Each structure stands twice: as structure tokens, then as C-alpha cells.
Tab-separated table of C-alpha atoms in Angstrom:
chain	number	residue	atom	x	y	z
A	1	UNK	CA	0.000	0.000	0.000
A	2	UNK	CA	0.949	3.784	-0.889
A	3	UNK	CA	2.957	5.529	2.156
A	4	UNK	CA	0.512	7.820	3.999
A	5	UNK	CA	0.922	11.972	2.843
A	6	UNK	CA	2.444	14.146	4.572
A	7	UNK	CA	0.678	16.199	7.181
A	8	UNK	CA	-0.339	18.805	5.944
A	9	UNK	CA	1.836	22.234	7.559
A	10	UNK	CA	-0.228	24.795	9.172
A	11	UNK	CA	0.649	28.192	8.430
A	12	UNK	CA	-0.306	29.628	11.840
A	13	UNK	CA	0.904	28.474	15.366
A	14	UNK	CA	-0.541	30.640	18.473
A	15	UNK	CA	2.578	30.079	20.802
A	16	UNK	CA	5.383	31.994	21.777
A	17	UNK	CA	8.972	31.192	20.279
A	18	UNK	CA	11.913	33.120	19.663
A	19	UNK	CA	11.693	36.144	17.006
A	20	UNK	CA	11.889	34.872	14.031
A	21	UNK	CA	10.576	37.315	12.152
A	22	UNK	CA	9.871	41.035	12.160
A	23	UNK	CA	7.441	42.296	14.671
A	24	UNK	CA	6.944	45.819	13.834
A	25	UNK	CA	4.515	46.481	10.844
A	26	UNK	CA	6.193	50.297	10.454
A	27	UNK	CA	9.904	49.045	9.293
A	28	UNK	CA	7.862	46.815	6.781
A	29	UNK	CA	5.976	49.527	4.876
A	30	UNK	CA	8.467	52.101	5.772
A	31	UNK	CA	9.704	53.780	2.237
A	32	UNK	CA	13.324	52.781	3.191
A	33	UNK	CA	12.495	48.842	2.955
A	34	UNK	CA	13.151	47.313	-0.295
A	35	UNK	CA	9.748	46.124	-0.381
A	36	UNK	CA	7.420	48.311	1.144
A	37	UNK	CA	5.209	48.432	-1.647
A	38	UNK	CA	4.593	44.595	-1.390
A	39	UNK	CA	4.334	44.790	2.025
A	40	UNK	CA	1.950	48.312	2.251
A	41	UNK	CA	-0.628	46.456	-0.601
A	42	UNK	CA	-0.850	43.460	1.914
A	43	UNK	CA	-1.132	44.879	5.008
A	44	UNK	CA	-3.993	46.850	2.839
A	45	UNK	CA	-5.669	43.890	1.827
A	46	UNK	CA	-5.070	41.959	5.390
A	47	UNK	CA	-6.697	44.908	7.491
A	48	UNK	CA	-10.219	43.536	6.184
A	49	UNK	CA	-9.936	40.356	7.670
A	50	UNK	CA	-10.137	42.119	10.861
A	51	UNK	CA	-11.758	45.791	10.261
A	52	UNK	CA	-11.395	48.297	12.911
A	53	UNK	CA	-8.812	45.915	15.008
A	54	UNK	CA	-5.883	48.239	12.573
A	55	UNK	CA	-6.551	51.928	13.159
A	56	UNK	CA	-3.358	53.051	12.924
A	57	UNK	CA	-2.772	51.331	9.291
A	58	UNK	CA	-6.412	51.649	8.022
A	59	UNK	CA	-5.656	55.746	8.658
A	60	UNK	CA	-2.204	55.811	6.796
A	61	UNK	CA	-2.651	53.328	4.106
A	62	UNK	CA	-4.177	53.426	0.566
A	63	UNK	CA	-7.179	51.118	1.299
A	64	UNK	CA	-9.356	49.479	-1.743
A	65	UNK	CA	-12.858	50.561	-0.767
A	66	UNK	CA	-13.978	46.814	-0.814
A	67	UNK	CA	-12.150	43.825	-0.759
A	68	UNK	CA	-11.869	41.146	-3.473
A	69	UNK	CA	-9.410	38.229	-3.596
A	70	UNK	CA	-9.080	38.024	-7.387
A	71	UNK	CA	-8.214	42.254	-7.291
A	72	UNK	CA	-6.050	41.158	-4.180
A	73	UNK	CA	-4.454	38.522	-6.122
A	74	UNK	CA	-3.958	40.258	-9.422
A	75	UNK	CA	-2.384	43.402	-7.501
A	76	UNK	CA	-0.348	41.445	-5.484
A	77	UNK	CA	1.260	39.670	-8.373
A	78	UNK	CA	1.768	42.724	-10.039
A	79	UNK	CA	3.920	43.801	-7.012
A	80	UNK	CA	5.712	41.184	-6.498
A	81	UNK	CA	6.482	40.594	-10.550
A	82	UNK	CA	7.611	44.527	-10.820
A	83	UNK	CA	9.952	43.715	-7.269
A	84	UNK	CA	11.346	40.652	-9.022
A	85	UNK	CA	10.195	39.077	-5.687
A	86	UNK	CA	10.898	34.794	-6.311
A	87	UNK	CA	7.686	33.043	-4.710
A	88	UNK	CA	10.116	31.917	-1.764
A	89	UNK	CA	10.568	35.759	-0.731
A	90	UNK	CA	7.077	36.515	-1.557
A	91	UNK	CA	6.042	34.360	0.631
A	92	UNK	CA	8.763	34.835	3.690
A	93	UNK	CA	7.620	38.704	3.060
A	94	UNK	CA	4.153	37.544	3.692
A	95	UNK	CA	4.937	35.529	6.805
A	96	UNK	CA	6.048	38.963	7.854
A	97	UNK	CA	3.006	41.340	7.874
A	98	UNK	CA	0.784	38.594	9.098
A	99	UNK	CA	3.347	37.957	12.130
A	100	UNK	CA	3.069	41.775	12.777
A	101	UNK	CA	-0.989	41.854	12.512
A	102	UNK	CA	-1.393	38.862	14.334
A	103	UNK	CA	0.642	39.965	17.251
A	104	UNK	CA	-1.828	43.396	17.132
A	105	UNK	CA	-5.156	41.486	16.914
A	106	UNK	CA	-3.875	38.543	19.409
A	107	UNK	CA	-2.529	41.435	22.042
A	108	UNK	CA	-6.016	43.051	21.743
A	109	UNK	CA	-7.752	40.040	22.424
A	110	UNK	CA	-6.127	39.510	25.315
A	111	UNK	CA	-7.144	42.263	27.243
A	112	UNK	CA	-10.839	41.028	27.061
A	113	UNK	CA	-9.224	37.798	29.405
A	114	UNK	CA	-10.219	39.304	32.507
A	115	UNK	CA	-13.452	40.585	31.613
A	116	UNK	CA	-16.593	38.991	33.444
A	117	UNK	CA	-18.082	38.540	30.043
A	118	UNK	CA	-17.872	35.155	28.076
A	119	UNK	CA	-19.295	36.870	25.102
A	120	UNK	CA	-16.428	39.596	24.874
A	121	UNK	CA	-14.235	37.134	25.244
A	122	UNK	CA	-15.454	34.869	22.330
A	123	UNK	CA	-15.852	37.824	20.195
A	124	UNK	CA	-12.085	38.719	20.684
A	125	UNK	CA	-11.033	35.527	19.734
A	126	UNK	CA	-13.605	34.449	17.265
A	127	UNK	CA	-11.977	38.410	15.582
A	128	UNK	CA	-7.969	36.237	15.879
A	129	UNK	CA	-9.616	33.130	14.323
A	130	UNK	CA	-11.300	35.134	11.374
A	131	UNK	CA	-8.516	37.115	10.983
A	132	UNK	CA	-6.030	34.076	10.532
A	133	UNK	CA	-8.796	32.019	8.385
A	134	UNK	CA	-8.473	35.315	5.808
A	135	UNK	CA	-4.833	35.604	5.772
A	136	UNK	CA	-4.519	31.720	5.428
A	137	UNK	CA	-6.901	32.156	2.054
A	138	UNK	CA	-4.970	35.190	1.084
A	139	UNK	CA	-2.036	33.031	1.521
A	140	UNK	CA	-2.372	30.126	-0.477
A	141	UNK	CA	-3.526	32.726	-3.588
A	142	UNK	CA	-0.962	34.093	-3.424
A	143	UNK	CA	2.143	32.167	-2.074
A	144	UNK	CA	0.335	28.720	-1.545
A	145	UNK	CA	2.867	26.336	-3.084
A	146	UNK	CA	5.193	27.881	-0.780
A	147	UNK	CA	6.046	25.800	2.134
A	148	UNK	CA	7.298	28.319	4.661
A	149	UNK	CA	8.290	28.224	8.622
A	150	UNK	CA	4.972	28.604	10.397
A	151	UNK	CA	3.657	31.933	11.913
A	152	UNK	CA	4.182	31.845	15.294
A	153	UNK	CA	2.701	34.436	17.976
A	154	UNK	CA	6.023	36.510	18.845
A	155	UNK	CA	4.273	39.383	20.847
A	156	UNK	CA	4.780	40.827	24.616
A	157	UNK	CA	2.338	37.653	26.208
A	158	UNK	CA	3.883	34.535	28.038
A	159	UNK	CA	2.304	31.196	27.903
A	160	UNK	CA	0.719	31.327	31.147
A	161	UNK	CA	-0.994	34.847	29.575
A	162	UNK	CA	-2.528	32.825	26.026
């Protein structure tokens, strides 16, 4: 009989690990990175799988009025075929905004914790769970043969604090 297949890799872990990857979305869209424009039209595109949970980037960024994977897609090929990005970096660069939102929308769900009400609570995370369901999809349009290192949560929370 045929071997089994591989698992299958999971491109999101919720635990703390050591840095492996940037943590601050401003040095990724900054002008002075080599990619910012990658990185600025997918932080775009990523802030609606978690609207309002981005202030600071849904103020400063040039947001699409709606969202549309195939537009998403498109655009983000265009970037990364004018960047003479390989699929490999595209990806890794990917890795890297997500990292950075996740660690925003995981730190704000986290302060519900100690609320008295289940409901916030499940909201907050049911907000992480979306968010990392839409970057997953956005993911494997754009990047998905890619097998990359994992996302891990690298933010200011312990384990005893997730």
C-alpha cells in the first residue's frame, strides 16, 4: 500500500517562540524597505480580515474601498512581478506582515481575558480566528505552493498569559 501523505503544515501556530521574524509592521511599509510596496498592498488587503482591530494602518494606508481576492491577487502579483520578488521571498515577506498583525489582533484580544463577560471574550477571539482564516486564504492565492516556517505568535504575552 501507498505511504501515507504528509501532514499537511499549518501556516499559523498561536505560541510563543523566539523572534523569528519582524514584529513591527512600520519598518515593513516604511519607504526605506526594499519592499514596502509589497508589504503596504498586503497589510492593505489583510486589514479587512479584521476591520477596525488596525486603526493606525487603516488611517495611513491606501485602502481598496472593498475587498476582493481576485483584485487582491492580481495586484499582489503585479507587485511582487515589478519587485522581481521569487515566490520563496514573496512568501517569507508575507509571513512577515501577518506575524506583525497577528501579534496586534492577538494582544487586543487579550485584554478582554479578565473581563466577566464570556461573550467579549469569544468575540475577541472568534476576531484572531477570522482574521487568521483570511490571511490563510490570502495566503495560499498568493504564495500557496510555498512551504514556509509557520507563523508563530512573537508578541509581549507569556504562555501562562494565552
Amino acid at each position: 500500500s501507498p505511504p501515507p501523505p504528509p501532514a499537511k503544515k499549518s501556516f499559523f501556530k498561536i505560541r510563543k517562540n523566539k523572534k523569528l521574524r519582524s514584529t513591527d509592521i512600520s519598518t515593513l511599509i516604511s519607504p526605506s524597505s526594499p519592499n514596502s510596496s509589497f508589504n503596504i498592498a498586503l497589510a492593505s488587503y489583510l486589514t479587512f480580515g479584521a476591520p477596525g482591530r488596525f486603526p493606525t494602518l487603516e488611517s495611513t494606508l491606501p485602502l481598496p474601498p472593498t475587498f476582493s481576492l481576485p483584485s487582491a491577487r492580481s495586484h499582489l502579483q503585479s507587485e511582487k512581478s515589478s519587485l522581481s520578488l521569487t515566490s520563496e521571498s514573496c512568501a517569507e515577506l508575507f509571513a512577515e506582515v501577518v506575524n506583525c498583525l497577528l501579534i496586534t489582533i492577538i494582544d487586543l484580544a487579550s485584554s478582554t481575558l479578565k473581563s466577566k463577560d464570556d461573550g467579549e471574550v469569544v468575540k475577541a477571539l472568534d476576531v484572531v480566528l477570522d482574521f487568521m482564516d483570511f490571511a490563510g486564504e490570502m495566503y495560499e492565492s498568493v504564495a500557496g505552493e510555498v512551504v514556509i516556517e509557520p507563523v508563530v505568535y512573537e508578541g509581549r504575552l507569556g504562555r501562562g498569559q494565552m
